[in-house]
Amino acid sequence: MDLVMMTAVMAGAFADADAEGVKTPGIKFVDHVAIAVPCGELEAQVEAYKLLGFREIHREEVLGRDQVREVLLQIGEGPNLIQLLEPLSPESPVNKTIERNGGRPGTAHVAFRVDNAQRAFDAMQAAGFQIIDKTPRAGSRGTTVFFVHPKSRADHPFGILFEMVEDPQQK
């Protein structure tokens, strides 16, 4: 199943479950697809995306556990973004993703927008998902986020890291 189909199935499944009285994470849409970029390649990647018509809308260094430099790119006026992530240290989880990918750029995670990160966290935890963060935490650009493990469900592992994103400016 490709990423677009998997996203549609997940969003639809969570929305339908609500009608049955099951608490769901309230996924609204794909917020962004994150691409891990090796050290020193971020600016060249940004320029390549600009050649496709993307524009840079945000740039930030995220320290703490993440240790990345990020650039968010948007095409058109839609809410879906590309997030380029360059590790700032060898301990960065993004650096580990690049190492697993043979030193090449690659997909780091897919992020879904939710209205309320805590409510999404509680619903996913109750449904048995393996959540990496102990509680929702501060993300870049003023968001609240948490990550869901790729092997989160033994019965149906997703195979990709998911991030849930609450953006207080876009409710």
PDB file of C-alpha atoms in Angstrom:
ATOM      1  CA  MET A   1       0.000   0.000   0.000  1.00  0.00           C
ATOM      2  CA  ASP A   2       1.472   3.358  -0.966  1.00  0.00           C
ATOM      3  CA  LEU A   3       1.788   6.286   1.450  1.00  0.00           C
ATOM      4  CA  VAL A   4      -1.169   8.235   0.041  1.00  0.00           C
ATOM      5  CA  MET A   5      -3.480   5.215   0.285  1.00  0.00           C
ATOM      6  CA  MET A   6      -2.227   4.384   3.799  1.00  0.00           C
ATOM      7  CA  THR A   7      -2.872   7.979   4.876  1.00  0.00           C
ATOM      8  CA  ALA A   8      -6.389   7.929   3.453  1.00  0.00           C
ATOM      9  CA  VAL A   9      -7.165   4.598   5.107  1.00  0.00           C
ATOM     10  CA  MET A  10      -5.847   5.809   8.467  1.00  0.00           C
ATOM     11  CA  ALA A  11      -7.723   9.102   8.362  1.00  0.00           C
ATOM     12  CA  GLY A  12     -10.925   7.405   7.257  1.00  0.00           C
ATOM     13  CA  ALA A  13     -10.626   4.599   9.775  1.00  0.00           C
ATOM     14  CA  PHE A  14     -10.122   6.990  12.662  1.00  0.00           C
ATOM     15  CA  ALA A  15     -13.011   9.206  11.571  1.00  0.00           C
ATOM     16  CA  ASP A  16     -15.387   6.215  11.186  1.00  0.00           C
ATOM     17  CA  ALA A  17     -14.425   4.800  14.554  1.00  0.00           C
ATOM     18  CA  ASP A  18     -15.710   7.948  16.236  1.00  0.00           C
ATOM     19  CA  ALA A  19     -19.264   7.120  15.078  1.00  0.00           C
ATOM     20  CA  GLU A  20     -19.014   3.871  17.036  1.00  0.00           C
ATOM     21  CA  GLY A  21     -18.149   5.702  20.236  1.00  0.00           C
ATOM     22  CA  VAL A  22     -14.453   4.826  20.127  1.00  0.00           C
ATOM     23  CA  LYS A  23     -12.078   7.640  21.069  1.00  0.00           C
ATOM     24  CA  THR A  24      -9.873   8.476  18.108  1.00  0.00           C
ATOM     25  CA  PRO A  25      -6.860  10.755  17.580  1.00  0.00           C
ATOM     26  CA  GLY A  26      -8.832  13.144  15.384  1.00  0.00           C
ATOM     27  CA  ILE A  27      -6.463  13.195  12.421  1.00  0.00           C
ATOM     28  CA  LYS A  28      -7.385  16.029  10.027  1.00  0.00           C
ATOM     29  CA  PHE A  29      -4.801  15.800   7.229  1.00  0.00           C
ATOM     30  CA  VAL A  30      -1.127  15.191   6.442  1.00  0.00           C
ATOM     31  CA  ASP A  31       0.781  18.115   7.963  1.00  0.00           C
ATOM     32  CA  HIS A  32       4.150  17.313   6.442  1.00  0.00           C
ATOM     33  CA  VAL A  33       6.498  14.684   5.095  1.00  0.00           C
ATOM     34  CA  ALA A  34       9.933  14.959   6.712  1.00  0.00           C
ATOM     35  CA  ILE A  35      13.062  14.249   4.684  1.00  0.00           C
ATOM     36  CA  ALA A  36      16.357  13.542   6.467  1.00  0.00           C
ATOM     37  CA  VAL A  37      19.220  15.384   4.737  1.00  0.00           C
ATOM     38  CA  PRO A  38      22.920  14.622   5.403  1.00  0.00           C
ATOM     39  CA  CYS A  39      25.061  17.317   7.049  1.00  0.00           C
ATOM     40  CA  GLY A  40      26.111  20.011   4.622  1.00  0.00           C
ATOM     41  CA  GLU A  41      23.385  19.256   2.048  1.00  0.00           C
ATOM     42  CA  LEU A  42      20.471  21.273   3.443  1.00  0.00           C
ATOM     43  CA  GLU A  43      20.923  24.414   1.330  1.00  0.00           C
ATOM     44  CA  ALA A  44      21.325  22.434  -1.901  1.00  0.00           C
ATOM     45  CA  GLN A  45      18.144  20.498  -1.075  1.00  0.00           C
ATOM     46  CA  VAL A  46      16.237  23.734  -0.370  1.00  0.00           C
ATOM     47  CA  GLU A  47      17.343  25.145  -3.730  1.00  0.00           C
ATOM     48  CA  ALA A  48      16.308  21.940  -5.529  1.00  0.00           C
ATOM     49  CA  TYR A  49      12.797  22.142  -4.039  1.00  0.00           C
ATOM     50  CA  LYS A  50      12.580  25.814  -5.039  1.00  0.00           C
ATOM     51  CA  LEU A  51      13.234  24.739  -8.646  1.00  0.00           C
ATOM     52  CA  LEU A  52      10.051  22.637  -8.334  1.00  0.00           C
ATOM     53  CA  GLY A  53       8.079  25.701  -7.239  1.00  0.00           C
ATOM     54  CA  PHE A  54       8.239  25.287  -3.459  1.00  0.00           C
ATOM     55  CA  ARG A  55       8.837  28.310  -1.248  1.00  0.00           C
ATOM     56  CA  GLU A  56      10.514  28.401   2.142  1.00  0.00           C
ATOM     57  CA  ILE A  57       8.065  29.332   4.907  1.00  0.00           C
ATOM     58  CA  HIS A  58       9.990  28.497   8.091  1.00  0.00           C
ATOM     59  CA  ARG A  59      13.548  27.827   9.268  1.00  0.00           C
ATOM     60  CA  GLU A  60      14.604  26.859  12.786  1.00  0.00           C
ATOM     61  CA  GLU A  61      17.227  24.999  14.803  1.00  0.00           C
ATOM     62  CA  VAL A  62      15.559  22.534  17.144  1.00  0.00           C
ATOM     63  CA  LEU A  63      17.836  21.556  20.019  1.00  0.00           C
ATOM     64  CA  GLY A  64      17.202  19.190  22.924  1.00  0.00           C
ATOM     65  CA  ARG A  65      16.407  15.625  21.954  1.00  0.00           C
ATOM     66  CA  ASP A  66      15.880  16.349  18.232  1.00  0.00           C
ATOM     67  CA  GLN A  67      19.098  18.273  17.435  1.00  0.00           C
ATOM     68  CA  VAL A  68      18.161  19.308  13.896  1.00  0.00           C
ATOM     69  CA  ARG A  69      18.086  22.279  11.588  1.00  0.00           C
ATOM     70  CA  GLU A  70      14.733  22.333   9.804  1.00  0.00           C
ATOM     71  CA  VAL A  71      13.342  24.089   6.778  1.00  0.00           C
ATOM     72  CA  LEU A  72       9.638  23.916   5.932  1.00  0.00           C
ATOM     73  CA  LEU A  73       8.658  24.237   2.289  1.00  0.00           C
ATOM     74  CA  GLN A  74       5.213  24.794   0.802  1.00  0.00           C
ATOM     75  CA  ILE A  75       3.833  24.519  -2.707  1.00  0.00           C
ATOM     76  CA  GLY A  76       0.696  26.479  -3.508  1.00  0.00           C
ATOM     77  CA  GLU A  77      -1.626  27.371  -0.658  1.00  0.00           C
ATOM     78  CA  GLY A  78      -2.357  23.847   0.608  1.00  0.00           C
ATOM     79  CA  PRO A  79      -1.627  22.829   4.193  1.00  0.00           C
ATOM     80  CA  ASN A  80       0.739  19.984   3.258  1.00  0.00           C
ATOM     81  CA  LEU A  81       4.428  20.741   3.709  1.00  0.00           C
ATOM     82  CA  ILE A  82       7.847  19.228   3.066  1.00  0.00           C
ATOM     83  CA  GLN A  83      10.148  19.401   6.097  1.00  0.00           C
ATOM     84  CA  LEU A  84      13.869  19.083   5.425  1.00  0.00           C
ATOM     85  CA  LEU A  85      15.839  17.982   8.492  1.00  0.00           C
ATOM     86  CA  GLU A  86      19.618  18.248   8.820  1.00  0.00           C
ATOM     87  CA  PRO A  87      21.176  16.704  11.953  1.00  0.00           C
ATOM     88  CA  LEU A  88      23.194  19.011  14.190  1.00  0.00           C
ATOM     89  CA  SER A  89      25.029  16.171  15.943  1.00  0.00           C
ATOM     90  CA  PRO A  90      25.815  12.464  15.557  1.00  0.00           C
ATOM     91  CA  GLU A  91      23.309  11.739  18.375  1.00  0.00           C
ATOM     92  CA  SER A  92      20.397  13.262  16.465  1.00  0.00           C
ATOM     93  CA  PRO A  93      17.657  10.729  15.625  1.00  0.00           C
ATOM     94  CA  VAL A  94      17.743  12.179  12.099  1.00  0.00           C
ATOM     95  CA  ASN A  95      21.431  11.269  11.798  1.00  0.00           C
ATOM     96  CA  LYS A  96      20.553   7.695  12.757  1.00  0.00           C
ATOM     97  CA  THR A  97      17.916   7.665   9.985  1.00  0.00           C
ATOM     98  CA  ILE A  98      20.525   8.821   7.465  1.00  0.00           C
ATOM     99  CA  GLU A  99      22.985   6.160   8.669  1.00  0.00           C
ATOM    100  CA  ARG A 100      20.313   3.453   8.229  1.00  0.00           C
ATOM    101  CA  ASN A 101      19.800   4.788   4.708  1.00  0.00           C
ATOM    102  CA  GLY A 102      23.448   4.355   3.744  1.00  0.00           C
ATOM    103  CA  GLY A 103      24.310   8.038   4.221  1.00  0.00           C
ATOM    104  CA  ARG A 104      21.688   9.190   1.728  1.00  0.00           C
ATOM    105  CA  PRO A 105      18.682  11.493   2.192  1.00  0.00           C
ATOM    106  CA  GLY A 106      15.397   9.734   2.845  1.00  0.00           C
ATOM    107  CA  THR A 107      11.989   9.853   4.492  1.00  0.00           C
ATOM    108  CA  ALA A 108      12.287  10.506   8.230  1.00  0.00           C
ATOM    109  CA  HIS A 109       8.575  10.520   9.129  1.00  0.00           C
ATOM    110  CA  VAL A 110       5.056  11.459   8.106  1.00  0.00           C
ATOM    111  CA  ALA A 111       3.215  13.970  10.293  1.00  0.00           C
ATOM    112  CA  PHE A 112      -0.546  14.232  10.748  1.00  0.00           C
ATOM    113  CA  ARG A 113      -2.371  17.351  11.960  1.00  0.00           C
ATOM    114  CA  VAL A 114      -4.634  16.932  14.979  1.00  0.00           C
ATOM    115  CA  ASP A 115      -6.774  19.491  16.806  1.00  0.00           C
ATOM    116  CA  ASN A 116      -5.602  18.430  20.265  1.00  0.00           C
ATOM    117  CA  ALA A 117      -2.304  16.591  20.810  1.00  0.00           C
ATOM    118  CA  GLN A 118      -3.149  15.457  24.336  1.00  0.00           C
ATOM    119  CA  ARG A 119      -6.495  14.015  23.243  1.00  0.00           C
ATOM    120  CA  ALA A 120      -4.814  12.270  20.284  1.00  0.00           C
ATOM    121  CA  PHE A 121      -2.080  10.941  22.589  1.00  0.00           C
ATOM    122  CA  ASP A 122      -4.639   9.568  25.058  1.00  0.00           C
ATOM    123  CA  ALA A 123      -6.738   7.949  22.307  1.00  0.00           C
ATOM    124  CA  MET A 124      -3.738   6.292  20.662  1.00  0.00           C
ATOM    125  CA  GLN A 125      -2.336   5.113  23.976  1.00  0.00           C
ATOM    126  CA  ALA A 126      -5.738   3.615  24.904  1.00  0.00           C
ATOM    127  CA  ALA A 127      -5.842   1.869  21.509  1.00  0.00           C
ATOM    128  CA  GLY A 128      -2.482   0.209  22.231  1.00  0.00           C
ATOM    129  CA  PHE A 129      -0.178   2.224  19.987  1.00  0.00           C
ATOM    130  CA  GLN A 130       3.482   2.372  21.038  1.00  0.00           C
ATOM    131  CA  ILE A 131       4.152   6.063  21.567  1.00  0.00           C
ATOM    132  CA  ILE A 132       7.776   7.159  21.757  1.00  0.00           C
ATOM    133  CA  ASP A 133       7.222  10.322  23.799  1.00  0.00           C
ATOM    134  CA  LYS A 134       6.005  10.028  27.399  1.00  0.00           C
ATOM    135  CA  THR A 135       3.665  12.989  26.843  1.00  0.00           C
ATOM    136  CA  PRO A 136       3.056  15.516  24.047  1.00  0.00           C
ATOM    137  CA  ARG A 137       5.917  18.019  23.912  1.00  0.00           C
ATOM    138  CA  ALA A 138       6.914  21.296  22.318  1.00  0.00           C
ATOM    139  CA  GLY A 139       7.764  21.045  18.633  1.00  0.00           C
ATOM    140  CA  SER A 140       9.057  23.598  16.168  1.00  0.00           C
ATOM    141  CA  ARG A 141       7.049  26.678  15.078  1.00  0.00           C
ATOM    142  CA  GLY A 142       5.063  26.694  18.353  1.00  0.00           C
ATOM    143  CA  THR A 143       3.459  23.296  17.814  1.00  0.00           C
ATOM    144  CA  THR A 144       2.794  20.446  20.239  1.00  0.00           C
ATOM    145  CA  VAL A 145       3.885  17.017  18.984  1.00  0.00           C
ATOM    146  CA  PHE A 146       4.426  13.364  19.788  1.00  0.00           C
ATOM    147  CA  PHE A 147       5.854  10.447  17.810  1.00  0.00           C
ATOM    148  CA  VAL A 148       4.387   6.992  17.185  1.00  0.00           C
ATOM    149  CA  HIS A 149       6.764   4.040  16.683  1.00  0.00           C
ATOM    150  CA  PRO A 150       6.887   2.440  13.189  1.00  0.00           C
ATOM    151  CA  LYS A 151       6.310  -1.008  14.720  1.00  0.00           C
ATOM    152  CA  SER A 152       3.585   0.383  16.931  1.00  0.00           C
ATOM    153  CA  ARG A 153       1.027  -2.329  16.254  1.00  0.00           C
ATOM    154  CA  ALA A 154       2.124  -5.974  16.243  1.00  0.00           C
ATOM    155  CA  ASP A 155      -1.023  -6.849  14.264  1.00  0.00           C
ATOM    156  CA  HIS A 156      -0.498  -4.144  11.605  1.00  0.00           C
ATOM    157  CA  PRO A 157       2.883  -2.351  11.899  1.00  0.00           C
ATOM    158  CA  PHE A 158       2.973   0.869   9.890  1.00  0.00           C
ATOM    159  CA  GLY A 159       6.647   0.627   8.966  1.00  0.00           C
ATOM    160  CA  ILE A 160       7.193   4.386   9.181  1.00  0.00           C
ATOM    161  CA  LEU A 161       7.575   6.838  12.041  1.00  0.00           C
ATOM    162  CA  PHE A 162       4.471   9.004  12.541  1.00  0.00           C
ATOM    163  CA  GLU A 163       4.330  12.411  14.194  1.00  0.00           C
ATOM    164  CA  MET A 164       1.096  13.928  15.474  1.00  0.00           C
ATOM    165  CA  VAL A 165       1.108  17.752  15.299  1.00  0.00           C
ATOM    166  CA  GLU A 166      -1.155  20.277  17.007  1.00  0.00           C
ATOM    167  CA  ASP A 167      -0.716  23.777  15.626  1.00  0.00           C
ATOM    168  CA  PRO A 168      -2.424  26.307  17.905  1.00  0.00           C
ATOM    169  CA  GLN A 169      -2.305  28.952  15.166  1.00  0.00           C
ATOM    170  CA  GLN A 170      -4.261  26.811  12.690  1.00  0.00           C
ATOM    171  CA  LYS A 171      -7.288  25.470  14.546  1.00  0.00           C
TER     172      LYS A 171
END
